[in-house]
Amino acid sequence: MGHGTYLTSKDLSARNKAIEVIKSKFSEIIEDLMNGRNPTLVIRKRTLTNTIYDEANGLLKLGEGVLKRSFLNVNESKKFMQTLLIASIIYESLKNNEYPTIRDLYYRGKHTIKYRDLVTRKVKEENTWDEQKESDSVIRDLEVFIDMLREDMLILSKEKGKVVGNMRIRSGDDVIDLSKMGHGAYSIEPTPDLIEFLDYDVEYVLVIEKDAVFQQLHRIGYWRTNKALLVTSAGQPDRATRRFVRRLNEELNLPVYILTDSDPYGFYIYSVFRVGSITLSYESERLATPKARFLGVMMSDVYGSPKLGKKPYLSESERKNYIIKAKEMDIKRAKELMNYKWFQTPRWKVEIDIFLEKLSKLEIEALTSKGLKFLADTYIPHKIEVGDWLA
Amino acid sequence: MGHGTYLTSKDLSARNKAIEVIKSKFSEIIEDLMNGRNPTLVIRKRTLTNTIYDEANGLLKLGEGVLKRSFLNVNESKKFMQTLLIASIIYESLKNNEYPTIRDLYYRGKHTIKYRDLVTRKVKEENTWDEQKESDSVIRDLEVFIDMLREDMLILSKEKGKVVGNMRIRSGDDVIDLSKMGHGAYSIEPTPDLIEFLDYDVEYVLVIEKDAVFQQLHRIGYWRTNKALLVTSAGQPDRATRRFVRRLNEELNLPVYILTDSDPYGFYIYSVFRVGSITLSYESERLATPKARFLGVMMSDVYGSPKLGKKPYLSESERKNYIIKAKEMDIKRAKELMNYKWFQTPRWKVEIDIFLEKLSKLEIEALTSKGLKFLADTYIPHKIEVGDWLA
């Protein structure tokens, strides 16, 4: 039974970089402490009112608003100390070649501090935090403060994204050929910034919401015959999948097409890839893919649209068998989407209007049930060819 | 934009085999129809009363009870026709090089049949099925009837299982080196019976419930230093992961250790690997790993056990910070587990008794927060070395 740790060179350099950044960002705090000054953290606010939609770049970002956290302010000192606590735990874990998760960090920092009340002179107890959402929030503050994502600090998380296609990448110390995965797939690492793109023969990226549909298209070699890189987010995309897709688009200039169910939840998944979450706008500067294209399934694919001069892909009787009635939640979500700037285009309006008129939705499986060949040889390539996608 | 389909040789031979089996199993039905006899399907019952725990082999299986479905019996004819409908759709999809999912099959078979009522002479309508659970149930009947799992008929599904380690496998037409996955992992195919094990330098299989913990152990090269094959089920295991683990145990004789949270849900995940689901016992004959070992986290690891002469891995103060109070659901599940034969051992009784006494649970992340090295260099290898696992 052997012991010991194997570290890849990529991880080692990422580690050293994060250590340097944390050191330098906190050096002022340490100086203040050494010189008897009241140390204060100045961090950009993560509030909704400080969130801006940058139309030119098509993404959400934080504005200039900041919050201050002083050590010697009763209202701020707990948050101040929580921030320093998480920074020191992460710093230690970087030094010790650890790979914590945010759940680990919650546990590592969770303890009870005993102190004497200055007024009553009684011993009191205070927990560093009680719930993970508290430590998570402090981790987010730290990410904003040092301008690094948690992944850059080698904080890991579960990872659902998969990829196959004609591309070779370097991950860790290995070269991986994404076209040699057999019937399986390559599961994307939780730190996708450490991936190096080597060579590829790919014309576009097709991101598929549903893992099972990804499996189907992979199995008939869609990526071979269409020079596509197939990615699945297996539902709501996680951070690593979003960052991976963004890098493919930004660094390799590959167009990104998103394929989901035809319903407001599918549109929302596209929105997460495209712009990110409103409440986590600081991430979106690095995780969002503003140029991502919504390929389908569109409401106008299901019903056609006289306005667009577009015929439906489904016949009346197919619709009868495949259509599902919208639920309360779907309608609520559709109305939410209409508040987002990036859905306020004439073309998206057509789609959302059809949904609100028909109050119906369609799963992508309804298309594969017309024959996988229909999806693979007709629907997807045709829509890409004629440019029938939404930005 | 190229069209066409790429089929692996493994898929082609699997396809032909399934076609032959379906043909032969239904030949009698066709003969009956040709000769004017009332065709009848005889299928082993999938009911709880027809489910047997085979103690010698440690798995659930179907008993000898059968049900009959005749075409010319009003109470049975709908089910009879549903079974033939699903068989013909699957047969066609095998012939047409399709890879349906069970959701596809639901959609493909869903349609309305018009007929004239023999008594009232009015035209009536009847749907083949309305909900997927109906078609799923018929697919299960077919699996039992032809004694093949759906995967053998190239029915795909979403797939969460991942693997890394010192092993080379053949999947499709590719040879895949599971030790060359970089920081990512190999995502197991939905048809794991088509995987060929080539060469390996592995002493045991470690199955980790939580994907994030899998990522952590992978990242420090646990599989390198311990000659382990690391697998994650990413929560409740799917069929492919279960079948993959079973094959590793059965064909390569590798011991299988399961690592989950210390709570009745974690014990239940072990139970699914070990025996399978009671309501789907027909699967368990091929998906279960009766020799799977529960490595932890055990209640006796958390609290120690005077009865076992075992010291806890956690100190009093660690427990104070890490322990979570059990929920109603946990207690309910613990009591359910006690009904299962395979939990009615003195050793499991100790564990469940500690749980019911303390009404507490512990997440595996609480151990990694003691340091990933603790988990990787102490906890796991020590428990394997001294044989501190439950069967």
PDB file of N, CA, C and O in Angstrom, chain A residues 2-3 6 8 11 96 98-99 103-104 107-108 110 159 162 171 174 181-183 185-187 189 191 216 219-220 226 321 363 368 372 377, chain B residues 2-3 6 8 11 98-99 103-104 107-108 110 159 162 171 174 181-183 185-187 189 191 216 219-220 225-226 321 363 368 372-373 377:
ATOM      1  N   GLY A   2       0.998   1.909  -1.120  1.00  0.00           N
ATOM      2  CA  GLY A   2       1.883   3.069  -1.207  1.00  0.00           C
ATOM      3  C   GLY A   2       1.227   4.335  -0.699  1.00  0.00           C
ATOM      4  O   GLY A   2       0.009   4.478  -0.729  1.00  0.00           O
ATOM      5  N   HIS A   3       2.038   5.236  -0.206  1.00  0.00           N
ATOM      6  CA  HIS A   3       1.534   6.553   0.193  1.00  0.00           C
ATOM      7  C   HIS A   3       2.116   7.602  -0.744  1.00  0.00           C
ATOM      8  O   HIS A   3       2.856   7.300  -1.654  1.00  0.00           O
ATOM      9  N   TYR A   6       0.984  12.520  -6.060  1.00  0.00           N
ATOM     10  CA  TYR A   6       1.512  12.808  -7.378  1.00  0.00           C
ATOM     11  C   TYR A   6       0.936  14.137  -7.829  1.00  0.00           C
ATOM     12  O   TYR A   6      -0.283  14.301  -7.870  1.00  0.00           O
ATOM     13  N   THR A   8       0.744  17.168 -10.760  1.00  0.00           N
ATOM     14  CA  THR A   8       1.103  17.510 -12.130  1.00  0.00           C
ATOM     15  C   THR A   8       1.802  18.868 -12.139  1.00  0.00           C
ATOM     16  O   THR A   8       1.594  19.697 -11.259  1.00  0.00           O
ATOM     17  N   ASP A  11      -0.543  21.806 -12.114  1.00  0.00           N
ATOM     18  CA  ASP A  11      -1.090  22.149 -10.802  1.00  0.00           C
ATOM     19  C   ASP A  11      -0.070  22.905  -9.960  1.00  0.00           C
ATOM     20  O   ASP A  11      -0.413  23.850  -9.251  1.00  0.00           O
ATOM     21  N   ASN A  96      -0.108  23.252   1.237  1.00  0.00           N
ATOM     22  CA  ASN A  96      -0.043  21.828   1.613  1.00  0.00           C
ATOM     23  C   ASN A  96      -0.452  20.874   0.497  1.00  0.00           C
ATOM     24  O   ASN A  96      -0.727  19.703   0.764  1.00  0.00           O
ATOM     25  N   GLU A  98      -3.202  20.615  -1.082  1.00  0.00           N
ATOM     26  CA  GLU A  98      -4.558  20.096  -0.906  1.00  0.00           C
ATOM     27  C   GLU A  98      -5.433  20.556  -2.070  1.00  0.00           C
ATOM     28  O   GLU A  98      -5.097  21.514  -2.779  1.00  0.00           O
ATOM     29  N   TYR A  99      -6.551  19.883  -2.239  1.00  0.00           N
ATOM     30  CA  TYR A  99      -7.530  20.274  -3.256  1.00  0.00           C
ATOM     31  C   TYR A  99      -8.898  20.340  -2.598  1.00  0.00           C
ATOM     32  O   TYR A  99      -9.716  19.442  -2.798  1.00  0.00           O
ATOM     33  N   ARG A 103     -17.321  22.683   0.175  1.00  0.00           N
ATOM     34  CA  ARG A 103     -17.878  21.995   1.338  1.00  0.00           C
ATOM     35  C   ARG A 103     -16.787  21.757   2.390  1.00  0.00           C
ATOM     36  O   ARG A 103     -16.994  21.952   3.579  1.00  0.00           O
ATOM     37  N   ASP A 104     -15.607  21.304   1.912  1.00  0.00           N
ATOM     38  CA  ASP A 104     -14.452  21.146   2.814  1.00  0.00           C
ATOM     39  C   ASP A 104     -14.151  22.443   3.539  1.00  0.00           C
ATOM     40  O   ASP A 104     -13.886  22.454   4.741  1.00  0.00           O
ATOM     41  N   TYR A 107     -16.361  23.107   6.328  1.00  0.00           N
ATOM     42  CA  TYR A 107     -16.032  22.287   7.508  1.00  0.00           C
ATOM     43  C   TYR A 107     -14.733  22.743   8.169  1.00  0.00           C
ATOM     44  O   TYR A 107     -14.613  22.785   9.382  1.00  0.00           O
ATOM     45  N   ARG A 108     -13.738  23.036   7.341  1.00  0.00           N
ATOM     46  CA  ARG A 108     -12.440  23.399   7.918  1.00  0.00           C
ATOM     47  C   ARG A 108     -12.503  24.656   8.764  1.00  0.00           C
ATOM     48  O   ARG A 108     -11.796  24.792   9.748  1.00  0.00           O
ATOM     49  N   LYS A 110     -15.243  25.828  10.230  1.00  0.00           N
ATOM     50  CA  LYS A 110     -16.330  25.821  11.203  1.00  0.00           C
ATOM     51  C   LYS A 110     -15.794  25.495  12.597  1.00  0.00           C
ATOM     52  O   LYS A 110     -15.333  24.395  12.860  1.00  0.00           O
ATOM     53  N   GLU A 159     -18.289  17.569 -11.234  1.00  0.00           N
ATOM     54  CA  GLU A 159     -18.140  18.009 -12.605  1.00  0.00           C
ATOM     55  C   GLU A 159     -18.949  17.091 -13.517  1.00  0.00           C
ATOM     56  O   GLU A 159     -18.720  15.889 -13.536  1.00  0.00           O
ATOM     57  N   LYS A 162     -19.009  16.761 -20.349  1.00  0.00           N
ATOM     58  CA  LYS A 162     -18.273  15.775 -21.150  1.00  0.00           C
ATOM     59  C   LYS A 162     -18.043  16.311 -22.541  1.00  0.00           C
ATOM     60  O   LYS A 162     -18.800  17.151 -23.021  1.00  0.00           O
ATOM     61  N   SER A 171      -3.990  17.861 -20.555  1.00  0.00           N
ATOM     62  CA  SER A 171      -4.547  18.087 -19.222  1.00  0.00           C
ATOM     63  C   SER A 171      -3.607  17.408 -18.251  1.00  0.00           C
ATOM     64  O   SER A 171      -3.206  16.255 -18.474  1.00  0.00           O
ATOM     65  N   ASP A 174      -0.843  14.743 -19.291  1.00  0.00           N
ATOM     66  CA  ASP A 174      -1.232  13.827 -20.365  1.00  0.00           C
ATOM     67  C   ASP A 174      -1.737  14.560 -21.608  1.00  0.00           C
ATOM     68  O   ASP A 174      -2.353  15.618 -21.507  1.00  0.00           O
ATOM     69  N   MET A 181     -12.273   8.098 -27.635  1.00  0.00           N
ATOM     70  CA  MET A 181     -12.943   7.811 -26.377  1.00  0.00           C
ATOM     71  C   MET A 181     -13.886   6.603 -26.482  1.00  0.00           C
ATOM     72  O   MET A 181     -14.658   6.341 -25.563  1.00  0.00           O
ATOM     73  N   GLY A 182     -13.847   5.905 -27.616  1.00  0.00           N
ATOM     74  CA  GLY A 182     -14.734   4.759 -27.773  1.00  0.00           C
ATOM     75  C   GLY A 182     -16.184   5.186 -27.662  1.00  0.00           C
ATOM     76  O   GLY A 182     -16.564   6.236 -28.179  1.00  0.00           O
ATOM     77  N   HIS A 183     -16.973   4.372 -26.979  1.00  0.00           N
ATOM     78  CA  HIS A 183     -18.379   4.729 -26.764  1.00  0.00           C
ATOM     79  C   HIS A 183     -18.551   5.657 -25.556  1.00  0.00           C
ATOM     80  O   HIS A 183     -19.650   6.101 -25.284  1.00  0.00           O
ATOM     81  N   ALA A 185     -16.799   8.970 -23.094  1.00  0.00           N
ATOM     82  CA  ALA A 185     -16.503  10.369 -23.382  1.00  0.00           C
ATOM     83  C   ALA A 185     -15.438  10.846 -22.419  1.00  0.00           C
ATOM     84  O   ALA A 185     -15.102  10.159 -21.456  1.00  0.00           O
ATOM     85  N   TYR A 186     -14.918  12.027 -22.683  1.00  0.00           N
ATOM     86  CA  TYR A 186     -13.950  12.616 -21.772  1.00  0.00           C
ATOM     87  C   TYR A 186     -14.674  13.546 -20.822  1.00  0.00           C
ATOM     88  O   TYR A 186     -15.397  14.449 -21.235  1.00  0.00           O
ATOM     89  N   SER A 187     -14.472  13.292 -19.559  1.00  0.00           N
ATOM     90  CA  SER A 187     -15.111  14.099 -18.536  1.00  0.00           C
ATOM     91  C   SER A 187     -14.203  15.282 -18.204  1.00  0.00           C
ATOM     92  O   SER A 187     -13.055  15.101 -17.809  1.00  0.00           O
ATOM     93  N   GLU A 189     -12.226  18.366 -16.699  1.00  0.00           N
ATOM     94  CA  GLU A 189     -11.687  18.575 -15.352  1.00  0.00           C
ATOM     95  C   GLU A 189     -12.337  19.786 -14.668  1.00  0.00           C
ATOM     96  O   GLU A 189     -12.828  20.692 -15.346  1.00  0.00           O
ATOM     97  N   THR A 191     -10.940  22.209 -13.300  1.00  0.00           N
ATOM     98  CA  THR A 191     -10.119  23.417 -13.437  1.00  0.00           C
ATOM     99  C   THR A 191      -9.783  23.626 -14.916  1.00  0.00           C
ATOM    100  O   THR A 191      -8.622  23.452 -15.321  1.00  0.00           O
ATOM    101  N   GLN A 216     -26.362   9.708 -27.859  1.00  0.00           N
ATOM    102  CA  GLN A 216     -26.895   9.241 -29.142  1.00  0.00           C
ATOM    103  C   GLN A 216     -26.109   9.823 -30.311  1.00  0.00           C
ATOM    104  O   GLN A 216     -25.723   9.101 -31.232  1.00  0.00           O
ATOM    105  N   ARG A 219     -22.714   8.407 -30.502  1.00  0.00           N
ATOM    106  CA  ARG A 219     -22.692   6.998 -30.904  1.00  0.00           C
ATOM    107  C   ARG A 219     -22.791   6.809 -32.413  1.00  0.00           C
ATOM    108  O   ARG A 219     -22.278   5.828 -32.953  1.00  0.00           O
ATOM    109  N   ILE A 220     -23.486   7.719 -33.087  1.00  0.00           N
ATOM    110  CA  ILE A 220     -23.529   7.597 -34.551  1.00  0.00           C
ATOM    111  C   ILE A 220     -22.417   8.433 -35.195  1.00  0.00           C
ATOM    112  O   ILE A 220     -22.407   8.634 -36.405  1.00  0.00           O
ATOM    113  N   ASN A 226     -19.507  15.650 -39.110  1.00  0.00           N
ATOM    114  CA  ASN A 226     -19.820  17.078 -39.160  1.00  0.00           C
ATOM    115  C   ASN A 226     -18.714  17.989 -38.635  1.00  0.00           C
ATOM    116  O   ASN A 226     -18.923  19.183 -38.499  1.00  0.00           O
ATOM    117  N   ASN A 321     -48.937  14.094 -30.635  1.00  0.00           N
ATOM    118  CA  ASN A 321     -48.352  13.045 -29.800  1.00  0.00           C
ATOM    119  C   ASN A 321     -47.220  13.541 -28.899  1.00  0.00           C
ATOM    120  O   ASN A 321     -46.974  12.966 -27.845  1.00  0.00           O
ATOM    121  N   GLU A 363     -39.898  18.283 -25.801  1.00  0.00           N
ATOM    122  CA  GLU A 363     -38.588  17.758 -25.439  1.00  0.00           C
ATOM    123  C   GLU A 363     -37.817  17.395 -26.695  1.00  0.00           C
ATOM    124  O   GLU A 363     -38.397  16.950 -27.690  1.00  0.00           O
ATOM    125  N   THR A 368     -35.757  13.122 -31.676  1.00  0.00           N
ATOM    126  CA  THR A 368     -35.026  11.876 -31.941  1.00  0.00           C
ATOM    127  C   THR A 368     -36.001  10.735 -32.181  1.00  0.00           C
ATOM    128  O   THR A 368     -35.668   9.768 -32.846  1.00  0.00           O
ATOM    129  N   LEU A 372     -33.248   9.235 -35.201  1.00  0.00           N
ATOM    130  CA  LEU A 372     -32.025   9.923 -34.830  1.00  0.00           C
ATOM    131  C   LEU A 372     -31.411  10.582 -36.068  1.00  0.00           C
ATOM    132  O   LEU A 372     -30.801  11.639 -35.999  1.00  0.00           O
ATOM    133  N   ASP A 377     -28.983  14.296 -39.396  1.00  0.00           N
ATOM    134  CA  ASP A 377     -28.705  14.569 -40.813  1.00  0.00           C
ATOM    135  C   ASP A 377     -29.539  15.723 -41.350  1.00  0.00           C
ATOM    136  O   ASP A 377     -29.198  16.298 -42.391  1.00  0.00           O
TER     137      ASP A 377
ATOM    138  N   GLY B   2     -20.992  17.081 -43.593  1.00  0.00           N
ATOM    139  CA  GLY B   2     -21.116  15.686 -44.005  1.00  0.00           C
ATOM    140  C   GLY B   2     -22.309  14.993 -43.361  1.00  0.00           C
ATOM    141  O   GLY B   2     -22.750  15.373 -42.291  1.00  0.00           O
ATOM    142  N   HIS B   3     -22.838  14.001 -44.041  1.00  0.00           N
ATOM    143  CA  HIS B   3     -23.892  13.182 -43.448  1.00  0.00           C
ATOM    144  C   HIS B   3     -23.358  11.783 -43.215  1.00  0.00           C
ATOM    145  O   HIS B   3     -22.221  11.476 -43.500  1.00  0.00           O
ATOM    146  N   TYR B   6     -21.348   6.595 -38.449  1.00  0.00           N
ATOM    147  CA  TYR B   6     -20.172   5.771 -38.193  1.00  0.00           C
ATOM    148  C   TYR B   6     -20.549   4.741 -37.137  1.00  0.00           C
ATOM    149  O   TYR B   6     -20.962   5.120 -36.045  1.00  0.00           O
ATOM    150  N   THR B   8     -19.424   1.422 -34.793  1.00  0.00           N
ATOM    151  CA  THR B   8     -18.295   0.609 -34.364  1.00  0.00           C
ATOM    152  C   THR B   8     -18.623  -0.864 -34.582  1.00  0.00           C
ATOM    153  O   THR B   8     -19.795  -1.264 -34.612  1.00  0.00           O
ATOM    154  N   ASP B  11     -20.709  -2.390 -31.815  1.00  0.00           N
ATOM    155  CA  ASP B  11     -22.134  -2.104 -31.885  1.00  0.00           C
ATOM    156  C   ASP B  11     -22.817  -2.975 -32.937  1.00  0.00           C
ATOM    157  O   ASP B  11     -23.930  -3.453 -32.742  1.00  0.00           O
ATOM    158  N   GLU B  98     -30.356   2.736 -35.089  1.00  0.00           N
ATOM    159  CA  GLU B  98     -30.735   3.799 -34.165  1.00  0.00           C
ATOM    160  C   GLU B  98     -30.248   3.448 -32.762  1.00  0.00           C
ATOM    161  O   GLU B  98     -29.948   2.286 -32.462  1.00  0.00           O
ATOM    162  N   TYR B  99     -30.197   4.463 -31.913  1.00  0.00           N
ATOM    163  CA  TYR B  99     -29.834   4.265 -30.509  1.00  0.00           C
ATOM    164  C   TYR B  99     -30.868   4.969 -29.649  1.00  0.00           C
ATOM    165  O   TYR B  99     -30.585   6.032 -29.094  1.00  0.00           O
ATOM    166  N   ARG B 103     -36.997   7.262 -23.248  1.00  0.00           N
ATOM    167  CA  ARG B 103     -37.877   8.413 -23.506  1.00  0.00           C
ATOM    168  C   ARG B 103     -38.289   8.442 -24.985  1.00  0.00           C
ATOM    169  O   ARG B 103     -39.440   8.674 -25.313  1.00  0.00           O
ATOM    170  N   ASP B 104     -37.311   8.207 -25.859  1.00  0.00           N
ATOM    171  CA  ASP B 104     -37.625   8.094 -27.293  1.00  0.00           C
ATOM    172  C   ASP B 104     -38.686   7.034 -27.548  1.00  0.00           C
ATOM    173  O   ASP B 104     -39.606   7.234 -28.325  1.00  0.00           O
ATOM    174  N   TYR B 107     -42.039   8.145 -26.826  1.00  0.00           N
ATOM    175  CA  TYR B 107     -42.580   9.032 -27.862  1.00  0.00           C
ATOM    176  C   TYR B 107     -42.895   8.266 -29.151  1.00  0.00           C
ATOM    177  O   TYR B 107     -43.902   8.500 -29.798  1.00  0.00           O
ATOM    178  N   ARG B 108     -41.997   7.361 -29.525  1.00  0.00           N
ATOM    179  CA  ARG B 108     -42.194   6.648 -30.784  1.00  0.00           C
ATOM    180  C   ARG B 108     -43.456   5.807 -30.786  1.00  0.00           C
ATOM    181  O   ARG B 108     -44.108   5.641 -31.809  1.00  0.00           O
ATOM    182  N   LYS B 110     -46.097   6.356 -28.863  1.00  0.00           N
ATOM    183  CA  LYS B 110     -47.282   7.081 -28.400  1.00  0.00           C
ATOM    184  C   LYS B 110     -48.146   7.498 -29.583  1.00  0.00           C
ATOM    185  O   LYS B 110     -47.760   8.337 -30.386  1.00  0.00           O
ATOM    186  N   GLU B 159     -25.568   9.043 -18.435  1.00  0.00           N
ATOM    187  CA  GLU B 159     -24.540   8.218 -17.813  1.00  0.00           C
ATOM    188  C   GLU B 159     -23.658   9.109 -16.955  1.00  0.00           C
ATOM    189  O   GLU B 159     -23.051  10.045 -17.440  1.00  0.00           O
ATOM    190  N   LYS B 162     -17.787   7.587 -13.795  1.00  0.00           N
ATOM    191  CA  LYS B 162     -16.450   7.914 -14.308  1.00  0.00           C
ATOM    192  C   LYS B 162     -15.426   6.971 -13.710  1.00  0.00           C
ATOM    193  O   LYS B 162     -15.636   6.431 -12.626  1.00  0.00           O
ATOM    194  N   SER B 171     -13.073   0.217 -26.007  1.00  0.00           N
ATOM    195  CA  SER B 171     -14.471   0.626 -26.111  1.00  0.00           C
ATOM    196  C   SER B 171     -14.678   1.067 -27.547  1.00  0.00           C
ATOM    197  O   SER B 171     -13.868   1.832 -28.077  1.00  0.00           O
ATOM    198  N   ASP B 174     -11.749   1.910 -30.118  1.00  0.00           N
ATOM    199  CA  ASP B 174     -10.589   2.580 -29.524  1.00  0.00           C
ATOM    200  C   ASP B 174     -10.024   1.824 -28.319  1.00  0.00           C
ATOM    201  O   ASP B 174     -10.763   1.185 -27.571  1.00  0.00           O
ATOM    202  N   MET B 181      -5.714  10.274 -18.354  1.00  0.00           N
ATOM    203  CA  MET B 181      -6.875  11.144 -18.453  1.00  0.00           C
ATOM    204  C   MET B 181      -6.585  12.559 -17.920  1.00  0.00           C
ATOM    205  O   MET B 181      -7.499  13.362 -17.775  1.00  0.00           O
ATOM    206  N   GLY B 182      -5.333  12.850 -17.617  1.00  0.00           N
ATOM    207  CA  GLY B 182      -5.013  14.174 -17.114  1.00  0.00           C
ATOM    208  C   GLY B 182      -5.766  14.460 -15.827  1.00  0.00           C
ATOM    209  O   GLY B 182      -5.899  13.580 -14.978  1.00  0.00           O
ATOM    210  N   HIS B 183      -6.269  15.679 -15.699  1.00  0.00           N
ATOM    211  CA  HIS B 183      -7.065  16.021 -14.522  1.00  0.00           C
ATOM    212  C   HIS B 183      -8.526  15.615 -14.703  1.00  0.00           C
ATOM    213  O   HIS B 183      -9.328  15.750 -13.780  1.00  0.00           O
ATOM    214  N   ALA B 185     -11.432  12.664 -16.440  1.00  0.00           N
ATOM    215  CA  ALA B 185     -11.674  11.247 -16.185  1.00  0.00           C
ATOM    216  C   ALA B 185     -12.334  10.640 -17.401  1.00  0.00           C
ATOM    217  O   ALA B 185     -12.738  11.351 -18.331  1.00  0.00           O
ATOM    218  N   TYR B 186     -12.440   9.321 -17.393  1.00  0.00           N
ATOM    219  CA  TYR B 186     -13.139   8.643 -18.487  1.00  0.00           C
ATOM    220  C   TYR B 186     -14.573   8.396 -18.070  1.00  0.00           C
ATOM    221  O   TYR B 186     -14.858   7.801 -17.029  1.00  0.00           O
ATOM    222  N   SER B 187     -15.457   8.885 -18.901  1.00  0.00           N
ATOM    223  CA  SER B 187     -16.878   8.731 -18.623  1.00  0.00           C
ATOM    224  C   SER B 187     -17.351   7.414 -19.228  1.00  0.00           C
ATOM    225  O   SER B 187     -17.226   7.182 -20.430  1.00  0.00           O
ATOM    226  N   GLU B 189     -19.271   4.309 -20.774  1.00  0.00           N
ATOM    227  CA  GLU B 189     -20.314   4.255 -21.797  1.00  0.00           C
ATOM    228  C   GLU B 189     -21.614   3.662 -21.244  1.00  0.00           C
ATOM    229  O   GLU B 189     -21.594   2.907 -20.266  1.00  0.00           O
ATOM    230  N   THR B 191     -23.324   1.358 -22.422  1.00  0.00           N
ATOM    231  CA  THR B 191     -23.453  -0.072 -22.728  1.00  0.00           C
ATOM    232  C   THR B 191     -22.186  -0.795 -22.264  1.00  0.00           C
ATOM    233  O   THR B 191     -21.391  -1.246 -23.086  1.00  0.00           O
ATOM    234  N   GLN B 216     -10.913  14.802  -5.964  1.00  0.00           N
ATOM    235  CA  GLN B 216      -9.819  15.089  -5.042  1.00  0.00           C
ATOM    236  C   GLN B 216      -8.815  13.943  -5.000  1.00  0.00           C
ATOM    237  O   GLN B 216      -7.610  14.155  -5.088  1.00  0.00           O
ATOM    238  N   ARG B 219      -6.924  13.668  -8.146  1.00  0.00           N
ATOM    239  CA  ARG B 219      -5.984  14.771  -8.345  1.00  0.00           C
ATOM    240  C   ARG B 219      -4.662  14.572  -7.608  1.00  0.00           C
ATOM    241  O   ARG B 219      -3.623  15.044  -8.063  1.00  0.00           O
ATOM    242  N   ILE B 220      -4.708  13.885  -6.474  1.00  0.00           N
ATOM    243  CA  ILE B 220      -3.441  13.630  -5.780  1.00  0.00           C
ATOM    244  C   ILE B 220      -2.874  12.261  -6.180  1.00  0.00           C
ATOM    245  O   ILE B 220      -1.946  11.762  -5.570  1.00  0.00           O
ATOM    246  N   THR B 225      -0.546   5.650  -6.410  1.00  0.00           N
ATOM    247  CA  THR B 225       0.232   5.207  -5.259  1.00  0.00           C
ATOM    248  C   THR B 225      -0.392   3.998  -4.578  1.00  0.00           C
ATOM    249  O   THR B 225       0.264   3.312  -3.806  1.00  0.00           O
ATOM    250  N   ASN B 226      -1.664   3.736  -4.863  1.00  0.00           N
ATOM    251  CA  ASN B 226      -2.333   2.621  -4.189  1.00  0.00           C
ATOM    252  C   ASN B 226      -2.785   1.511  -5.127  1.00  0.00           C
ATOM    253  O   ASN B 226      -3.494   0.604  -4.707  1.00  0.00           O
ATOM    254  N   ASN B 321     -17.984  19.838  15.490  1.00  0.00           N
ATOM    255  CA  ASN B 321     -18.051  20.718  14.326  1.00  0.00           C
ATOM    256  C   ASN B 321     -18.636  20.059  13.084  1.00  0.00           C
ATOM    257  O   ASN B 321     -19.192  20.730  12.235  1.00  0.00           O
ATOM    258  N   GLU B 363     -20.811  13.672   6.750  1.00  0.00           N
ATOM    259  CA  GLU B 363     -20.462  13.671   5.338  1.00  0.00           C
ATOM    260  C   GLU B 363     -18.992  13.327   5.165  1.00  0.00           C
ATOM    261  O   GLU B 363     -18.161  13.691   5.998  1.00  0.00           O
ATOM    262  N   THR B 368     -12.295  14.821   4.627  1.00  0.00           N
ATOM    263  CA  THR B 368     -11.295  15.512   3.804  1.00  0.00           C
ATOM    264  C   THR B 368     -10.938  16.849   4.435  1.00  0.00           C
ATOM    265  O   THR B 368      -9.851  17.366   4.211  1.00  0.00           O
ATOM    266  N   LEU B 372      -6.830  16.155   3.151  1.00  0.00           N
ATOM    267  CA  LEU B 372      -7.021  15.138   2.123  1.00  0.00           C
ATOM    268  C   LEU B 372      -6.050  13.984   2.361  1.00  0.00           C
ATOM    269  O   LEU B 372      -6.366  12.823   2.090  1.00  0.00           O
ATOM    270  N   LYS B 373      -4.887  14.308   2.888  1.00  0.00           N
ATOM    271  CA  LYS B 373      -3.887  13.268   3.166  1.00  0.00           C
ATOM    272  C   LYS B 373      -4.402  12.298   4.226  1.00  0.00           C
ATOM    273  O   LYS B 373      -4.075  11.122   4.194  1.00  0.00           O
ATOM    274  N   ASP B 377      -4.029   8.848   2.864  1.00  0.00           N
ATOM    275  CA  ASP B 377      -2.856   8.125   3.380  1.00  0.00           C
ATOM    276  C   ASP B 377      -3.172   7.335   4.642  1.00  0.00           C
ATOM    277  O   ASP B 377      -2.434   6.420   4.999  1.00  0.00           O
TER     278      ASP B 377
END
